mmCIF file of C-alpha atoms in Angstrom:
data_model
loop_
_atom_site.group_PDB
_atom_site.id
_atom_site.type_symbol
_atom_site.label_atom_id
_atom_site.label_comp_id
_atom_site.label_asym_id
_atom_site.label_seq_id
_atom_site.Cartn_x
_atom_site.Cartn_y
_atom_site.Cartn_z
ATOM 1 C CA ASP A 1 108.698 102.727 45.925
ATOM 2 C CA GLN A 2 105.288 104.664 45.193
ATOM 3 C CA GLN A 3 106.889 107.867 42.985
ATOM 4 C CA VAL A 4 102.912 108.970 42.594
ATOM 5 C CA LYS A 5 101.400 109.730 45.442
ATOM 6 C CA GLN A 6 97.777 110.464 47.010
ATOM 7 C CA ASN A 7 97.816 111.028 50.500
ATOM 8 C CA SER A 8 94.262 111.224 51.131
ATOM 9 C CA PRO A 9 92.219 108.404 50.039
ATOM 10 C CA SER A 10 88.565 110.047 50.719
ATOM 11 C CA LEU A 11 87.197 114.250 50.519
ATOM 12 C CA SER A 12 83.639 114.543 51.207
ATOM 13 C CA VAL A 13 82.592 118.650 50.191
ATOM 14 C CA GLN A 14 79.445 120.460 50.068
ATOM 15 C CA GLU A 15 77.770 120.940 46.285
ATOM 16 C CA GLY A 16 79.028 124.793 45.404
ATOM 17 C CA ARG A 17 82.046 124.387 47.164
ATOM 18 C CA ILE A 18 85.604 124.059 46.535
ATOM 19 C CA SER A 19 87.617 120.102 45.959
ATOM 20 C CA ILE A 20 91.177 120.332 46.174
ATOM 21 C CA LEU A 21 92.842 116.570 45.517
ATOM 22 C CA ASN A 22 96.329 116.988 46.222
ATOM 23 C CA CYS A 23 98.966 114.762 45.050
ATOM 24 C CA ASP A 24 102.817 113.992 45.698
ATOM 25 C CA TYR A 25 105.369 112.775 42.891
ATOM 26 C CA THR A 26 109.077 111.641 44.002
ATOM 27 C CA ASN A 27 110.402 110.938 40.864
ATOM 28 C CA SER A 28 111.825 114.549 39.661
ATOM 29 C CA MET A 29 112.380 113.319 36.043
ATOM 30 C CA PHE A 30 108.342 113.656 35.907
ATOM 31 C CA ASP A 31 107.506 116.374 33.097
ATOM 32 C CA TYR A 32 104.426 116.364 32.318
ATOM 33 C CA PHE A 33 101.499 115.441 35.117
ATOM 34 C CA LEU A 34 97.775 114.093 34.223
ATOM 35 C CA TRP A 35 94.409 113.732 36.467
ATOM 36 C CA TYR A 36 91.986 110.721 35.334
ATOM 37 C CA LYS A 37 88.239 110.817 36.620
ATOM 38 C CA LYS A 38 87.002 107.206 37.395
ATOM 39 C CA TYR A 39 83.387 106.262 38.198
ATOM 40 C CA PRO A 40 82.886 103.066 39.451
ATOM 41 C CA ALA A 41 82.750 99.761 37.055
ATOM 42 C CA GLU A 42 84.033 102.155 34.246
ATOM 43 C CA GLY A 43 87.814 103.113 32.943
ATOM 44 C CA PRO A 44 89.325 106.183 34.103
ATOM 45 C CA THR A 45 88.689 109.327 31.883
ATOM 46 C CA PHE A 46 91.059 112.114 31.224
ATOM 47 C CA LEU A 47 90.172 114.878 33.134
ATOM 48 C CA ILE A 48 93.098 117.798 32.872
ATOM 49 C CA SER A 49 96.657 117.747 32.410
ATOM 50 C CA ILE A 50 99.909 120.123 33.099
ATOM 51 C CA SER A 51 102.924 120.088 31.801
ATOM 52 C CA SER A 52 105.838 120.894 33.703
ATOM 53 C CA ILE A 53 107.280 124.553 32.444
ATOM 54 C CA LYS A 54 104.192 125.842 33.141
ATOM 55 C CA ASP A 55 102.169 125.870 36.675
ATOM 56 C CA LYS A 56 98.656 126.700 36.192
ATOM 57 C CA ASN A 57 96.163 124.770 33.731
ATOM 58 C CA GLU A 58 92.519 125.463 33.976
ATOM 59 C CA ASP A 59 90.112 124.355 31.985
ATOM 60 C CA GLY A 60 86.306 125.099 32.818
ATOM 61 C CA ARG A 61 85.397 124.232 36.840
ATOM 62 C CA PHE A 62 88.585 122.358 36.760
ATOM 63 C CA THR A 63 92.272 123.824 37.886
ATOM 64 C CA VAL A 64 95.467 122.050 38.315
ATOM 65 C CA PHE A 65 98.711 123.500 40.159
ATOM 66 C CA LEU A 66 102.038 122.706 39.856
ATOM 67 C CA ASN A 67 104.894 123.404 42.338
ATOM 68 C CA LYS A 68 107.819 121.618 41.245
ATOM 69 C CA SER A 69 110.331 122.486 43.627
ATOM 70 C CA ALA A 70 107.806 120.781 46.801
ATOM 71 C CA LYS A 71 107.261 118.288 43.975
ATOM 72 C CA HIS A 72 103.410 118.689 44.286
ATOM 73 C CA LEU A 73 100.522 119.221 42.329
ATOM 74 C CA SER A 74 96.885 119.658 43.306
ATOM 75 C CA LEU A 75 93.341 119.752 41.375
ATOM 76 C CA HIS A 76 90.902 122.277 42.164
ATOM 77 C CA ILE A 77 86.986 121.944 41.732
ATOM 78 C CA VAL A 78 84.884 124.567 41.731
ATOM 79 C CA PRO A 79 82.043 125.223 42.210
ATOM 80 C CA SER A 80 81.731 120.886 43.194
ATOM 81 C CA GLN A 81 78.671 119.605 41.364
ATOM 82 C CA PRO A 82 77.130 115.937 42.595
ATOM 83 C CA GLY A 83 78.225 114.656 39.251
ATOM 84 C CA ASP A 84 82.205 115.086 40.254
ATOM 85 C CA SER A 85 81.476 111.966 42.661
ATOM 86 C CA ALA A 86 84.092 109.558 41.276
ATOM 87 C CA VAL A 87 87.579 108.671 42.292
ATOM 88 C CA TYR A 88 90.485 110.527 41.124
ATOM 89 C CA PHE A 89 94.115 109.685 39.770
ATOM 90 C CA CYS A 90 96.825 111.975 39.793
ATOM 91 C CA ALA A 91 99.311 110.659 37.042
ATOM 92 C CA ALA A 92 102.727 110.851 35.561
ATOM 93 C CA PRO A 93 104.381 109.056 32.326
ATOM 94 C CA LEU A 94 108.007 107.648 32.701
ATOM 95 C CA TYR A 95 110.200 110.640 31.156
ATOM 96 C CA ASN A 96 110.933 109.944 27.633
ATOM 97 C CA THR A 97 108.459 106.383 27.534
ATOM 98 C CA ASP A 98 104.432 105.926 27.607
ATOM 99 C CA LYS A 99 103.521 104.282 30.698
ATOM 100 C CA LEU A 100 101.822 106.246 33.056
ATOM 101 C CA ILE A 101 102.375 105.721 36.840
ATOM 102 C CA PHE A 102 99.266 106.577 39.051
ATOM 103 C CA GLY A 103 98.643 107.209 42.357
ATOM 104 C CA THR A 104 96.173 105.214 44.351
ATOM 105 C CA GLY A 105 93.246 107.718 43.886
ATOM 106 C CA THR A 106 91.323 110.013 45.916
ATOM 107 C CA ARG A 107 87.440 108.833 46.921
ATOM 108 C CA LEU A 108 85.266 112.431 46.071
ATOM 109 C CA GLN A 109 81.402 112.708 47.589
ATOM 110 C CA VAL A 110 79.986 115.677 46.595
ATOM 111 C CA PHE A 111 76.717 116.136 48.666
ATOM 112 C CA PRO A 112 74.050 118.399 48.299
ATOM 113 C CA SER B 1 87.343 107.373 15.492
ATOM 114 C CA GLN B 2 88.796 104.856 17.915
ATOM 115 C CA THR B 3 87.095 102.748 20.221
ATOM 116 C CA ILE B 4 88.165 99.880 23.163
ATOM 117 C CA HIS B 5 86.396 96.691 24.250
ATOM 118 C CA GLN B 6 87.006 94.512 26.563
ATOM 119 C CA TRP B 7 84.968 91.819 28.171
ATOM 120 C CA PRO B 8 83.486 90.142 29.971
ATOM 121 C CA ALA B 9 82.902 93.089 32.413
ATOM 122 C CA THR B 10 82.525 90.612 35.236
ATOM 123 C CA LEU B 11 83.905 87.359 36.199
ATOM 124 C CA VAL B 12 83.965 85.077 38.974
ATOM 125 C CA GLN B 13 86.594 82.301 38.949
ATOM 126 C CA PRO B 14 87.476 79.451 41.792
ATOM 127 C CA VAL B 15 91.000 79.577 42.651
ATOM 128 C CA GLY B 16 93.173 77.323 40.308
ATOM 129 C CA SER B 17 90.980 78.005 36.994
ATOM 130 C CA PRO B 18 91.919 79.091 34.621
ATOM 131 C CA LEU B 19 91.898 83.007 32.845
ATOM 132 C CA SER B 20 91.178 85.088 29.683
ATOM 133 C CA LEU B 21 90.457 88.324 29.482
ATOM 134 C CA GLU B 22 90.460 90.544 26.173
ATOM 135 C CA CYS B 23 90.419 93.175 24.454
ATOM 136 C CA THR B 24 90.496 95.088 21.242
ATOM 137 C CA VAL B 25 91.351 98.536 19.474
ATOM 138 C CA GLU B 26 89.630 99.843 16.553
ATOM 139 C CA GLY B 27 90.367 102.601 14.447
ATOM 140 C CA THR B 28 94.164 103.221 14.872
ATOM 141 C CA SER B 29 96.909 101.077 14.301
ATOM 142 C CA ASN B 30 100.325 99.701 16.223
ATOM 143 C CA PRO B 31 98.809 101.780 19.396
ATOM 144 C CA ASN B 32 100.629 100.877 22.865
ATOM 145 C CA LEU B 33 98.735 98.609 24.698
ATOM 146 C CA TYR B 34 98.682 98.418 28.186
ATOM 147 C CA TRP B 35 97.140 95.869 30.931
ATOM 148 C CA TYR B 36 96.449 97.924 34.556
ATOM 149 C CA ARG B 37 94.894 96.337 37.893
ATOM 150 C CA GLN B 38 93.034 97.854 40.496
ATOM 151 C CA ALA B 39 92.966 96.352 43.417
ATOM 152 C CA ALA B 40 90.845 96.293 46.633
ATOM 153 C CA GLY B 41 91.934 100.036 48.062
ATOM 154 C CA ARG B 42 95.042 100.533 45.395
ATOM 155 C CA GLY B 43 96.235 102.904 42.639
ATOM 156 C CA LEU B 44 96.050 101.146 39.152
ATOM 157 C CA GLN B 45 98.766 99.301 39.302
ATOM 158 C CA LEU B 46 100.834 98.966 35.622
ATOM 159 C CA LEU B 47 101.251 94.606 34.803
ATOM 160 C CA PHE B 48 101.703 94.700 30.582
ATOM 161 C CA TYR B 49 102.873 97.016 28.268
ATOM 162 C CA SER B 50 103.089 96.028 24.618
ATOM 163 C CA ILE B 51 104.648 98.243 21.415
ATOM 164 C CA GLY B 52 103.870 95.712 19.538
ATOM 165 C CA ILE B 53 102.850 92.780 17.849
ATOM 166 C CA ASP B 54 104.581 89.944 20.503
ATOM 167 C CA GLN B 55 106.409 92.940 22.233
ATOM 168 C CA ILE B 56 105.278 92.146 25.515
ATOM 169 C CA SER B 57 107.234 93.936 28.490
ATOM 170 C CA SER B 58 106.691 93.181 32.230
ATOM 171 C CA GLU B 59 105.969 95.090 35.041
ATOM 172 C CA VAL B 60 105.904 93.122 38.198
ATOM 173 C CA PRO B 61 106.612 89.406 38.689
ATOM 174 C CA GLN B 62 102.873 87.896 38.785
ATOM 175 C CA ASN B 63 101.093 84.615 37.894
ATOM 176 C CA LEU B 64 99.856 85.969 35.214
ATOM 177 C CA SER B 65 101.185 86.585 31.536
ATOM 178 C CA ALA B 66 100.292 88.882 28.559
ATOM 179 C CA SER B 67 100.040 88.323 24.924
ATOM 180 C CA ARG B 68 99.544 90.609 21.355
ATOM 181 C CA PRO B 69 98.758 87.952 18.684
ATOM 182 C CA GLN B 70 97.572 90.826 16.685
ATOM 183 C CA ASP B 71 97.864 94.441 16.192
ATOM 184 C CA ARG B 72 94.989 95.781 17.979
ATOM 185 C CA GLN B 73 94.723 92.575 20.170
ATOM 186 C CA PHE B 74 95.719 92.045 24.018
ATOM 187 C CA ILE B 75 94.886 88.911 25.932
ATOM 188 C CA LEU B 76 95.794 88.854 29.504
ATOM 189 C CA SER B 77 95.539 85.634 30.911
ATOM 190 C CA SER B 78 96.665 82.997 33.537
ATOM 191 C CA LYS B 79 97.030 79.121 33.966
ATOM 192 C CA LYS B 80 96.161 79.047 37.699
ATOM 193 C CA LEU B 81 94.077 81.903 39.156
ATOM 194 C CA LEU B 82 95.225 83.371 43.146
ATOM 195 C CA LEU B 83 92.973 84.392 45.628
ATOM 196 C CA SER B 84 95.109 88.036 44.895
ATOM 197 C CA ASP B 85 94.563 87.894 41.579
ATOM 198 C CA SER B 86 90.833 89.249 42.097
ATOM 199 C CA GLY B 87 90.570 92.728 41.224
ATOM 200 C CA PHE B 88 89.770 95.569 38.309
ATOM 201 C CA TYR B 89 91.111 94.648 35.198
ATOM 202 C CA LEU B 90 91.813 97.564 32.762
ATOM 203 C CA CYS B 91 92.635 97.878 29.420
ATOM 204 C CA ALA B 92 94.410 101.147 27.660
ATOM 205 C CA TRP B 93 96.236 102.352 24.709
ATOM 206 C CA SER B 94 98.178 105.080 23.793
ATOM 207 C CA LYS B 95 99.280 106.578 20.632
ATOM 208 C CA THR B 96 102.836 108.596 21.337
ATOM 209 C CA GLY B 97 102.023 112.027 22.082
ATOM 210 C CA TYR B 98 98.271 111.799 23.195
ATOM 211 C CA GLY B 99 97.444 110.489 26.031
ATOM 212 C CA TYR B 100 95.768 107.155 27.478
ATOM 213 C CA THR B 101 92.181 105.341 26.618
ATOM 214 C CA PHE B 102 90.619 102.971 28.975
ATOM 215 C CA GLY B 103 88.074 100.282 28.394
ATOM 216 C CA SER B 104 85.576 99.686 30.731
ATOM 217 C CA GLY B 105 87.281 97.164 32.973
ATOM 218 C CA THR B 106 86.605 93.650 33.820
ATOM 219 C CA ARG B 107 86.263 92.936 37.516
ATOM 220 C CA LEU B 108 87.701 89.757 38.417
ATOM 221 C CA THR B 109 86.551 88.096 41.313
ATOM 222 C CA VAL B 110 88.456 84.455 42.408
ATOM 223 C CA VAL B 111 86.364 82.295 45.308
#
């Protein structure tokens, strides 16, 4: 049972445009969500997070939106840059634990 | 500052051979430790989770085992590798209330 889903395996965006990466979850007990960025042959690095008491969190070019009623969150990158090309994972900790459940990832390619 | 070391970076092993991947954390004590695997075309799957020395929980049934002989050392092992064990293995640590820090990963290819 995939509790965190990223239904788009890949996304291609032109430099300067907006990238929107989507994530859906099924476990209503999730109360905190994170996005990680992963380059090939490297470990994922933390990008941005959001608590379920918020519907938006912004950090520079990155904004995460949370729609709890739809069990959906999205990561917006504006403007997109070639260095943003990577695999992005959505994740949530199991309630009352530190165990992170990851989605399958979306490969973002930003082209000039 | 805290650092996490994971080695080797790449490994090619024949089917049926043993496996030992090591992960060590520096600059913190009593971390939570994790082994994840990213198989081709799939997400990050949690394999093992440890909250302390010799305290390990297995998240999925598999051909692998984990051990934590010291507070900041986490080892992933197999007695006999299968082709399906191929993947990218990641070690991570966390402290309650803080995020994860991942190692640089090991690319394992079983041939």
